[in-house]
XYZ file of C-alpha atoms in Angstrom:
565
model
C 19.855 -1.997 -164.802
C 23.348 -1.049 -166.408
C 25.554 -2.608 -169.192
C 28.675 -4.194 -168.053
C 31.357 -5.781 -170.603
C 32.979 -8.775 -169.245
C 35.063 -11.806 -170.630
C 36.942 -9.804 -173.090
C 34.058 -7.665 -174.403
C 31.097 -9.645 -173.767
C 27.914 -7.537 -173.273
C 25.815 -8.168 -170.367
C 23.122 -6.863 -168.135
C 23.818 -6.465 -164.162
C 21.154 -6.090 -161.686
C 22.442 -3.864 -158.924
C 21.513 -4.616 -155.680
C 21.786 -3.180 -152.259
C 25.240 -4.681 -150.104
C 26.958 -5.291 -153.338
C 25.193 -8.854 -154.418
C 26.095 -8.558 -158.148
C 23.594 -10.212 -160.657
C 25.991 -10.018 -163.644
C 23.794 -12.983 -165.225
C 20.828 -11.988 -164.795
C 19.716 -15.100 -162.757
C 17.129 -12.900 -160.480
C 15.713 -11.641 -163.460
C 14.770 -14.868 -165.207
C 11.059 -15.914 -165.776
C 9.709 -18.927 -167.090
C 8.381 -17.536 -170.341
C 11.644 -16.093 -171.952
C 13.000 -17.865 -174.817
C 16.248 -17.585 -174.174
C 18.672 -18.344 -171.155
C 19.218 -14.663 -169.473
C 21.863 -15.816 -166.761
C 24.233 -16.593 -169.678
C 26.563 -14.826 -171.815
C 26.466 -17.719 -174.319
C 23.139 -19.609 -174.470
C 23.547 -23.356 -173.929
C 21.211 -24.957 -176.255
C 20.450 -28.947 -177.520
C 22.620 -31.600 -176.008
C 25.103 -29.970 -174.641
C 22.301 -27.626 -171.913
C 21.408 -31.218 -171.076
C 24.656 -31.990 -169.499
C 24.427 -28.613 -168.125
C 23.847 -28.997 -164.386
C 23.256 -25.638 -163.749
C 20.797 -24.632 -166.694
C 18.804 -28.498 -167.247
C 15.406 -28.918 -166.185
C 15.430 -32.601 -167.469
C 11.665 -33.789 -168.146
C 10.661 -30.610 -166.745
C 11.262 -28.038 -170.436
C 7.893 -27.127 -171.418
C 7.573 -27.116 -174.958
C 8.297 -23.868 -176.249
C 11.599 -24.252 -174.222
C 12.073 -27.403 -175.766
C 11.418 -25.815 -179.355
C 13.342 -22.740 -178.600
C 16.654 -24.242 -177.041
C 16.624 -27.427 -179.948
C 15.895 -30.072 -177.176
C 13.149 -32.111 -179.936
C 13.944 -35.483 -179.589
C 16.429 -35.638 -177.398
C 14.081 -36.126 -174.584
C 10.652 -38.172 -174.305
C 7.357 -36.364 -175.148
C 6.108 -36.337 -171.631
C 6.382 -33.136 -169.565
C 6.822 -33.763 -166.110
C 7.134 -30.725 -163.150
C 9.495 -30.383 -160.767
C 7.190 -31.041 -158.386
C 6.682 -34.787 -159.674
C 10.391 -35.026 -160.250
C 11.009 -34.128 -156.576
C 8.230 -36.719 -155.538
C 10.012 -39.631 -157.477
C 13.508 -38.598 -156.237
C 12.755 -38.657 -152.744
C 10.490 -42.398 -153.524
C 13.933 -43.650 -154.758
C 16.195 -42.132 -152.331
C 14.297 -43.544 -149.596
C 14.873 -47.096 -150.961
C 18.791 -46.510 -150.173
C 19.599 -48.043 -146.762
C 23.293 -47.356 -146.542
C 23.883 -43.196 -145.755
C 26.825 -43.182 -148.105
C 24.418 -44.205 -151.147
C 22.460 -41.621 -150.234
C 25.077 -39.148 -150.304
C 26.306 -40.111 -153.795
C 22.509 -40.133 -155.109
C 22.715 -36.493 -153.939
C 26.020 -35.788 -155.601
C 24.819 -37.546 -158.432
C 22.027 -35.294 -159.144
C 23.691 -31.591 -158.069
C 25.971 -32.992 -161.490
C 22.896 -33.107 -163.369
C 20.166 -30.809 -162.314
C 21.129 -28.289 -159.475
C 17.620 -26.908 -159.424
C 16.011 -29.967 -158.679
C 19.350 -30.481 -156.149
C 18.341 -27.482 -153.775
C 14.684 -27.905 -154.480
C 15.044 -31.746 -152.820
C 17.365 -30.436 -150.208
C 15.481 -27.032 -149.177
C 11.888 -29.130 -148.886
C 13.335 -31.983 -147.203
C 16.317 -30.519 -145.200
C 15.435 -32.087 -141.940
C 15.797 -35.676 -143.959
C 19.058 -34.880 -145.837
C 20.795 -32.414 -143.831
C 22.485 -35.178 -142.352
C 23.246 -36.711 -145.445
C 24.901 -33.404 -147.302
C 26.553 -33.040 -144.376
C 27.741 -34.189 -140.402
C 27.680 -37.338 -140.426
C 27.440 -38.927 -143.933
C 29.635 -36.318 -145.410
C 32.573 -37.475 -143.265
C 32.341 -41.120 -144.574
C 32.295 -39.689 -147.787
C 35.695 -37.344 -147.255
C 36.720 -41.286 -145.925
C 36.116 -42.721 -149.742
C 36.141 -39.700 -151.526
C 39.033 -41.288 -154.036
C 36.958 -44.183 -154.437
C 33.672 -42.442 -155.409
C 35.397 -39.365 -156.812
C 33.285 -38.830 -160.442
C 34.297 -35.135 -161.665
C 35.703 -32.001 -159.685
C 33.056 -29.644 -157.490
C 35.648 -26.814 -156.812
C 39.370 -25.980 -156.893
C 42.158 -28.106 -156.465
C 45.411 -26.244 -155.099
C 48.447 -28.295 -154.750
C 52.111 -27.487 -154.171
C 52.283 -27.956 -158.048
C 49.990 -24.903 -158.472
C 52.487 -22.731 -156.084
C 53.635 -19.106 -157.591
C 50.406 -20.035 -160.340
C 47.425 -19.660 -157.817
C 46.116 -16.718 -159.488
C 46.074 -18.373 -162.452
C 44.537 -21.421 -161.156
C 41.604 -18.775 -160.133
C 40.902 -17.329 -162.787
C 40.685 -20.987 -164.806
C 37.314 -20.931 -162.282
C 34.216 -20.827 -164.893
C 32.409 -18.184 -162.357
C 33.981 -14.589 -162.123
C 31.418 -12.882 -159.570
C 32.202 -14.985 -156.254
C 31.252 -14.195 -153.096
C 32.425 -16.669 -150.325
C 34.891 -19.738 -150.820
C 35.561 -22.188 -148.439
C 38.540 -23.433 -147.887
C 40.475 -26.119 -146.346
C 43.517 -28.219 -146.307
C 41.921 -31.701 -145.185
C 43.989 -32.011 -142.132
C 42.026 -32.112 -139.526
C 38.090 -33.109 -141.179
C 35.438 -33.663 -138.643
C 36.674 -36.072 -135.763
C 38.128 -38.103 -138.575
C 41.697 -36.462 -138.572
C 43.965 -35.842 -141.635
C 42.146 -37.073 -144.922
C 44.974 -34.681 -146.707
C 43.225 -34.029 -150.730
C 39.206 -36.271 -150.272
C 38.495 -33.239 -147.358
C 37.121 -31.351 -150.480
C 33.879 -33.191 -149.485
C 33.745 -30.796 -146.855
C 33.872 -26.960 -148.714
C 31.184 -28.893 -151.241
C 28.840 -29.886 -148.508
C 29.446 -26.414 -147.014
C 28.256 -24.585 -149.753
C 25.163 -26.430 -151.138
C 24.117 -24.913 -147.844
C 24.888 -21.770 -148.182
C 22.710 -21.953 -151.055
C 19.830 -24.324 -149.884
C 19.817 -22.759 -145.852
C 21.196 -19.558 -146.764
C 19.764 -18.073 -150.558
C 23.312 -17.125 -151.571
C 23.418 -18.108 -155.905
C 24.872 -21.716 -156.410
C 27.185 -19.740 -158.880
C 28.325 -17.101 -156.366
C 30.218 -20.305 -154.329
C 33.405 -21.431 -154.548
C 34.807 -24.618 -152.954
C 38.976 -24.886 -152.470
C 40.959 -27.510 -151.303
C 44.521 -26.547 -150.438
C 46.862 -30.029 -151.236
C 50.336 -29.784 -149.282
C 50.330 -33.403 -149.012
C 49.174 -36.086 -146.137
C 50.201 -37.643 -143.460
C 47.879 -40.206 -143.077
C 49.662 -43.097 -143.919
C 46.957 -45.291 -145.550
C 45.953 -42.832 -148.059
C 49.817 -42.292 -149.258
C 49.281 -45.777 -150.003
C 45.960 -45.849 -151.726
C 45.848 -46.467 -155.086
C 42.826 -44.647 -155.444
C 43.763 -41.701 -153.538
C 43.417 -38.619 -155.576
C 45.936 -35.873 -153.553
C 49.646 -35.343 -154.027
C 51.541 -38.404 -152.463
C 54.068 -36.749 -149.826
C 54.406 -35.663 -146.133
C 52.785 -32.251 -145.467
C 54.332 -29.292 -146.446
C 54.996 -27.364 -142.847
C 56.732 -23.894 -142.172
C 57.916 -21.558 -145.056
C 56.391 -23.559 -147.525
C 53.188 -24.004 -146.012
C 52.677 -20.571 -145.255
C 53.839 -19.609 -148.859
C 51.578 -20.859 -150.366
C 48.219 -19.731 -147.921
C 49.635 -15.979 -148.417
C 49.876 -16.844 -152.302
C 46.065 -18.200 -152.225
C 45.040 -15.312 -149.535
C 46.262 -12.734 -151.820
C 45.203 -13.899 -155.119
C 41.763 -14.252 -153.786
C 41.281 -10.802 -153.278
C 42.777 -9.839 -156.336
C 40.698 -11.832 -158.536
C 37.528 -11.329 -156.396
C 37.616 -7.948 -154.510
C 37.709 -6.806 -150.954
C 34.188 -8.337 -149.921
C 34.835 -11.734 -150.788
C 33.937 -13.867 -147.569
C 37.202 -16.963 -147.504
C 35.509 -19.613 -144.572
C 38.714 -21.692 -143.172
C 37.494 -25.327 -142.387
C 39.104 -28.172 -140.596
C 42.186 -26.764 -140.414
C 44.617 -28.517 -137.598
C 44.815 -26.381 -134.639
C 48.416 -24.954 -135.152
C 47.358 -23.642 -138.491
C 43.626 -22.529 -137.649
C 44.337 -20.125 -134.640
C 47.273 -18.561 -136.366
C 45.678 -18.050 -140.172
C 42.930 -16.654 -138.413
C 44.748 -14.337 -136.215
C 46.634 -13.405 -139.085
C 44.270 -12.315 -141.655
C 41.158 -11.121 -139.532
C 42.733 -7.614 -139.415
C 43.295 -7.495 -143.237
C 40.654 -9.618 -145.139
C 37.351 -11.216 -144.655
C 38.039 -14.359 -142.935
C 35.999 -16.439 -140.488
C 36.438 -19.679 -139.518
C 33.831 -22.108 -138.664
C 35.414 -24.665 -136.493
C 36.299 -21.908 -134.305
C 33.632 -19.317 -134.198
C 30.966 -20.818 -136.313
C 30.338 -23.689 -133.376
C 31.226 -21.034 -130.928
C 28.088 -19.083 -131.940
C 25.807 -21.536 -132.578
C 26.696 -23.021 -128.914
C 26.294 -19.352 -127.367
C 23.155 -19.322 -129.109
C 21.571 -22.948 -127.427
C 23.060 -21.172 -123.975
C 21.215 -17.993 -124.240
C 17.647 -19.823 -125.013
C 18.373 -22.731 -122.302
C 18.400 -20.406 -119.655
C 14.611 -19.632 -120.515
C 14.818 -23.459 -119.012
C 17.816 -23.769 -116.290
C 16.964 -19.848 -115.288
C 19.195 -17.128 -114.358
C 21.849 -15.318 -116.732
C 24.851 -16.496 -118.088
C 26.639 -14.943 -115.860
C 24.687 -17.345 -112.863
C 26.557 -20.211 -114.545
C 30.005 -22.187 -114.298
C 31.258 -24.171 -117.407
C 33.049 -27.256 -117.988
C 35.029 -27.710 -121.464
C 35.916 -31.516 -122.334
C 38.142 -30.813 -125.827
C 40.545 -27.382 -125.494
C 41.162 -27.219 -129.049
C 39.410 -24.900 -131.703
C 35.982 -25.713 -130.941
C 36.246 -25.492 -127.295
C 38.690 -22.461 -126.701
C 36.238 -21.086 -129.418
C 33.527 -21.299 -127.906
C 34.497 -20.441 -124.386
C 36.201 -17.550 -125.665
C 32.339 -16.072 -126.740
C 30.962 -16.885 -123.850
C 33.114 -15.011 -121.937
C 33.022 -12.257 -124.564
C 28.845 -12.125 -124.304
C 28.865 -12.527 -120.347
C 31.255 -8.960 -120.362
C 29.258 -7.345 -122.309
C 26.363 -8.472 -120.112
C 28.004 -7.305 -117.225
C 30.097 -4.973 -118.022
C 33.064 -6.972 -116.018
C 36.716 -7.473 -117.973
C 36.914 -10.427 -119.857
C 40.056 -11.690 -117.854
C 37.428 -12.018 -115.085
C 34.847 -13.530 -117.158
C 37.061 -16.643 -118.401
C 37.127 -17.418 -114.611
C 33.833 -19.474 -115.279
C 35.167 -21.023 -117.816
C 37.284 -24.118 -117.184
C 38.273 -26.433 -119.638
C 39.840 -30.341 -119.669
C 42.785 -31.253 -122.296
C 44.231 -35.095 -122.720
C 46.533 -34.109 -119.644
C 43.342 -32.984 -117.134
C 41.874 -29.806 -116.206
C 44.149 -26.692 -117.641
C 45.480 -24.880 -114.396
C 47.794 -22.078 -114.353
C 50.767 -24.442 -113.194
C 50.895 -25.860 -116.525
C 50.902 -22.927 -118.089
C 54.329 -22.765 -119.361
C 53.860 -26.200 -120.944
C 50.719 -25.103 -122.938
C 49.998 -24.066 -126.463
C 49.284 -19.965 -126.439
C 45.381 -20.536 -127.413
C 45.107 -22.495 -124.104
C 47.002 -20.058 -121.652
C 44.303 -17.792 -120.907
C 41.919 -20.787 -120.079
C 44.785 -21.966 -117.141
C 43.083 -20.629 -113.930
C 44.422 -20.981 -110.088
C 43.603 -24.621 -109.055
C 45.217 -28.101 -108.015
C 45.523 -30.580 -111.085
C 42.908 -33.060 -111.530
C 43.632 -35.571 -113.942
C 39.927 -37.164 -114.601
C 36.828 -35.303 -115.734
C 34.676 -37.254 -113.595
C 37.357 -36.033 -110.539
C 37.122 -32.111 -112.641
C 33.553 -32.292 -112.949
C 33.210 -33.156 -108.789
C 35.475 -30.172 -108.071
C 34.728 -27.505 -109.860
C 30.892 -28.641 -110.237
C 29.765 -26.519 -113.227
C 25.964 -26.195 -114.717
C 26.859 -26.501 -118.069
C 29.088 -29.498 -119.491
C 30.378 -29.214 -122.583
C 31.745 -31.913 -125.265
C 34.391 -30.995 -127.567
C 36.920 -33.381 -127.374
C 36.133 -35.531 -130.484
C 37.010 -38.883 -128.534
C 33.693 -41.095 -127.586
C 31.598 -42.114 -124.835
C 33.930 -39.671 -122.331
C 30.845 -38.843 -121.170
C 30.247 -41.474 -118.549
C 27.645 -43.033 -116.448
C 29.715 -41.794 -113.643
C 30.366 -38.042 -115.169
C 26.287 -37.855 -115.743
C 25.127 -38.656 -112.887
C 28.012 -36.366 -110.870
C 26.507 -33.681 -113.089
C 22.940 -34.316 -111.571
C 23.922 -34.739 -108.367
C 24.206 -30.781 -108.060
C 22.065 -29.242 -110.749
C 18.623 -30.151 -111.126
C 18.537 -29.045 -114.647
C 21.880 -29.986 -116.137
C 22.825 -28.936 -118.902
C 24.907 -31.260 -121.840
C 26.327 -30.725 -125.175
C 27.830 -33.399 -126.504
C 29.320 -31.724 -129.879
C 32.025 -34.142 -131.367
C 31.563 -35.605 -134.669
C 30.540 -37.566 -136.330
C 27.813 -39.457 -134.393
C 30.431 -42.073 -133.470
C 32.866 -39.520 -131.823
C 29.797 -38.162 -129.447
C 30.874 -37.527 -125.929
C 27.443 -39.230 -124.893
C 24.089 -40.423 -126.656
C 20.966 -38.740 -125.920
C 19.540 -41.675 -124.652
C 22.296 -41.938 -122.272
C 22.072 -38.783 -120.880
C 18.337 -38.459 -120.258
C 18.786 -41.815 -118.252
C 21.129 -41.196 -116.340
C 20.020 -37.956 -115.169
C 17.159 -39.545 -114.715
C 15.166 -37.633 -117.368
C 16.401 -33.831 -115.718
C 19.237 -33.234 -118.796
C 18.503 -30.558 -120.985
C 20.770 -32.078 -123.926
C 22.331 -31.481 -127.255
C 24.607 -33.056 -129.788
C 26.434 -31.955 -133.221
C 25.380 -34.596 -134.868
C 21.544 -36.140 -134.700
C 19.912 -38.094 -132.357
C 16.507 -39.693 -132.482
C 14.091 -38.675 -130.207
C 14.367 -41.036 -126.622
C 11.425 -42.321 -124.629
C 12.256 -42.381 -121.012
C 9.630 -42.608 -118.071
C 6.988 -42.360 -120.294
C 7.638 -38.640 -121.773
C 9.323 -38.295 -125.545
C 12.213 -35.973 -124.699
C 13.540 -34.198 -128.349
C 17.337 -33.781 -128.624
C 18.233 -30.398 -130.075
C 21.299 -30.442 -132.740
C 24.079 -27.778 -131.770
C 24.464 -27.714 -135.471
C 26.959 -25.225 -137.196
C 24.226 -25.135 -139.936
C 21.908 -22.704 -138.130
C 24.712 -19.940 -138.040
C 27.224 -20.061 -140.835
C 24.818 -19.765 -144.326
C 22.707 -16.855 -142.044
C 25.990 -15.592 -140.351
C 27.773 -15.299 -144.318
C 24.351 -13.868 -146.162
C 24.851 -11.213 -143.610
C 28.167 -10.228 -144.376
C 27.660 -10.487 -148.332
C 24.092 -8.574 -148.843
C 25.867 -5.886 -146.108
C 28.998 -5.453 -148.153
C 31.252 -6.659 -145.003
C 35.572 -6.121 -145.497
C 36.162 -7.832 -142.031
C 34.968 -10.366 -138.781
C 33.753 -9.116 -135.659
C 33.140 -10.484 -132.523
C 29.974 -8.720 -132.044
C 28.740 -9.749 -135.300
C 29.053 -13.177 -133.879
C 26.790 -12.089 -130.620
C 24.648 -10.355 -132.844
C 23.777 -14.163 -134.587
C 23.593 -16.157 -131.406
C 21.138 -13.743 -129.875
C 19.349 -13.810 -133.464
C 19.196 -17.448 -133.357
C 18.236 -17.915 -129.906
C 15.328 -15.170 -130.621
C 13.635 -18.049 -132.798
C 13.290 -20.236 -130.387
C 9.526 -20.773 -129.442
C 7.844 -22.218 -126.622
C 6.724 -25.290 -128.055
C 10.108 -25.869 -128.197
C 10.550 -25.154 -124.708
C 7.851 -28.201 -124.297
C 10.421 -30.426 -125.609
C 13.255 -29.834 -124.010
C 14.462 -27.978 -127.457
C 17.057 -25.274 -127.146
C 17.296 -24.986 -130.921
C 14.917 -24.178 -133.215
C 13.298 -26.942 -136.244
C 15.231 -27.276 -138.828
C 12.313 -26.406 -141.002
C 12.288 -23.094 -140.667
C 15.852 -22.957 -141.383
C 15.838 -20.021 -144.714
C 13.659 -17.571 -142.228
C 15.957 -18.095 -139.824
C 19.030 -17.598 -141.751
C 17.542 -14.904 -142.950
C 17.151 -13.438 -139.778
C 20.109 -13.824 -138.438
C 21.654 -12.290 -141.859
C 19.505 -8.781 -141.020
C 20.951 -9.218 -137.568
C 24.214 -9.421 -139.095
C 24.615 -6.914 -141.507
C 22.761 -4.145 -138.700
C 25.743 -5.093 -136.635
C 28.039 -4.637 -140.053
C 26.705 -1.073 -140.774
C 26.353 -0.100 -136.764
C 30.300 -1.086 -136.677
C 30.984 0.724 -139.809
C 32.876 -2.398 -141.406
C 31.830 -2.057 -144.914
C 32.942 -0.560 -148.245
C 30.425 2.173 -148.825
C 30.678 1.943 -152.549
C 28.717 -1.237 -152.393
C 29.382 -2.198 -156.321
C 33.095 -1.012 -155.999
């Protein structure tokens, strides 16, 4: 243990621990039995730790914490556990039938009681996963003016601009270790929902807590404003952003170098900054340009391409051979897709030892204007050039599928049902096992249901979505969709590069989790037709790709060795 000062003299204990994870309030050292509130600097007391989400217990204060912290009669007598509070939670949040009531229950009670918040969604996460996040969460992004209640995270407009580090520091929390960020242009399937995408870095971050163990106070959620232009929400009375065209160009980028910088020096070198939904345009290049200089990884783009490298790697325990043995098929060349292909390629040289140039020969992928071939290269954005290989257009992906007749297909594409009868059953005509991953959300945007795949390959897909599907009976067996879920990587994949002290992004700490996460994999699994793991043993698994991680951090020697620095 070691004194600290902090907030203009304030005198505190910090627990130091191993990777730099900074315990300047004392949270890990809390017990039940002390008196007084350790992870404070001032103890919140009566009424006022009541409306304290992150300290109240509600019915659950025992009595000498209700004696000690002046809580007499300001709630009943009875003493109730969490473990009865979670019981009648869950009874009433099963009575809600519409998804986006559920989500606001949720909301509702992270406001007043975070503990009982990650308690609920740790013991229940295969229930209300999908409720915290893909798909309810991008309904809620949809009506996020209407249901707005208070603020979860920062707000920075174009009002804020030459003031961001101010804006930062008006942040309650001073010891932060990972913000996500986005500017709302590009959430989900659902397109530009400009200010209400802060739904999004929220969602993101209760999991980083709940799947990942990283302190509720230690996350930051940002939404970067530069306008909209989505045309109904500039004329939404309830909408809650800045009413104007986006900001493009100079000003745009202004203002990301403003919030880039500032973040680092308000938080430090090791502070993880996770871009989401960003439009393509923007993604590619904010990622290109501050990989070499900060900590920056973005999940759209290497998040899903790691999780999707991982369901490869433990299919092939089905479908046999090595990835190398296989040809893919991209529908969707944007983030996710080029993403994605980009690892596999990556993973299948290191496999083989072969150039990577050679390695994206596998790899072909389908925009809006038909399979990507190297006469249309000059026409074609930069991230799609090295995907434009030496064929003869083909406009159709049932026509692309027929020619270049791949064993993995691949959904990306965020448009629906492009995944047809025709295209599934082409796919089965040549591969006995084919393989499917229909990863648009949400559940609306799927390339193809579950149901429809395993009939009309005649039960021989080996399938998996982003968003959930319900187990489908066909022929008599109970095939189990797996859920290519960004979820399994990104709260493991970010624990990794905290507890590890981690100053940039590699690629090979991205192999490092998909071979961690296809490692869990059992096979009872297998049985089903699973190429993912339960969600239920989501924190071991997280936690096992975070060792994973951070070997691959110290073996790579990105890390400040002054861990507290």
């Amino acid at each position: 243990m070691e004194t600290v000062m902090i907030n203009g003299g304030d005198e505190v204990y910090r627990n130091g621990v191993a990777g730099g994870v900074e315990d300047v309030y004392g949270e890990d050292g809390a017990t039940e039995d002390q008196l007084v509130t350790p992870w404070t600097v001032s103890v919140a007391s009566g009424y006022t730790l009541l409306r304290d989400p992150h300290h109240n217990k509600g019915l659950a204060f025992n009595e000498k914490e209700r004696d000690a912290h002046y809580l007499r009669g300001l709630l009943p007598p009875s003493i109730v556990t969490q473990e009865l509070q979670e019981k009648k939670l869950m009874h009433n949040f099963r009575q809600y039938q519409v998804p986006l009531q559920r989500y606001m229950a949720m909301m509702d009670l992270q406001e007043r009681n975070e503990r009982l918040f990650y308690k609920l969604l740790i013991d229940n996460v295969e229930e209300l996963l999908p409720v915290v996040y893909t798909p309810t969460v991008g309904e809620a992004c949809q009506k996020y003016g209407s249901i707005f209640r208070r603020p979860q995270g920062l707000y920075i407009s174009l009002k804020e601009k030459g003031k961001v580090l101010e804006v930062l520091k008006n942040w309650p929390e001073r010891s932060i270790q990972v913000i996500v960020v986005t500017d709302g242009e590009r959430i989900l399937g659902l397109g530009d929902l400009g200010c209400q995408g802060m739904g999004i870095p929220v969602g993101k971050l209760s999991l980083y807590t709940a799947l990942g163990g990283v302190r509720p106070s230690a996350c930051l959620p940002v939404t970067i404003d530069v306008g909209t232009n989505n045309e109904k929400l500039l004329n939404d009375e309830f909408y809650i952003g800045l009413k104007q065209k986006r900001a493009t160009g100079q000003e745009y980028n202004e203002l990301m170098e403003e919030f880039i910088s500032a973040v680092k020096q308000n938080y430090g070198e090791k502070v993880l900054v996770q871009f989401e939904d960003f439009a393509n345009h923007n993604a590619f290049e904010l990622l290109a340009k501050y990989s070499q200089t900060h900590l920056v990884f973005n999940d759209d783009i290497q998040g899903t391409a790691s999780v999707v490298l991982a369901g490869l790697l433990a299919a092939l325990k089905l479908v046999g051979g090595t990835l190398a043995d296989h040809k893919f098929l991209f529908l969707g060349a944007g983030e996710a897709g080029t993403g994605i292909a980009e690892l596999i390629a990556l993973e299948i040289s290191r496999q083989t030892k072969a150039p990577v140039e050679e390695t994206r020969k596998q790899i072909w992928l389908v925009d809006s204007k038909g399979l990507i071939v190297s006469s249309r290269k000059e026409s074609l954005q930069h991230f799609k050039k090295p995907w434009a290989h030496e064929h003869e257009p083909v406009k159709e992906l049932v026509d692309a599928v027929k020619e270049i007749k791949p064993t993995v297909l691949i959904g990306t594409s965020g448009v629906g049902k492009t995944f047809t009868k025709e295209v599934v059953e082409a796919m089965a005509s040549f591969n006995e096992k084919p393989l499917i991953l229909s990863l648009s959300n949400p559940t609306s945007h799927s390339e193809c249901t579950a149901e429809e795949a395993y009939t009309w390959s005649e039960g021989r897909a080996i399938f998996a979505s982003g968003s959930p599907f319900d187990p489908v009976m066909y022929d008599g067996k109970v095939f189990v969709p797996g859920q290519a879920n960004n979820a399994y990587i990104f709260p493991g994949f970010g624990l990794g590069l905290i507890i590890s002290g981690a100053i940039r992004v590699r690629d090979d700490m991205l192999l490092a989790a998909s071979e961690a996460l296809a490692a869990q994999v059992t096979q009872e699994n297998y049985d089903k037709g699973l190429i993912y793991p339960p969600f239920s043993n989501i924190r071991k698994i997280s936690a096992h790709i975070a060792a994973k991680v951070a070997a691959k951090v110290y073996e790579l020697g990105e890390y400040l060795s002054d861990v507290f620095g």
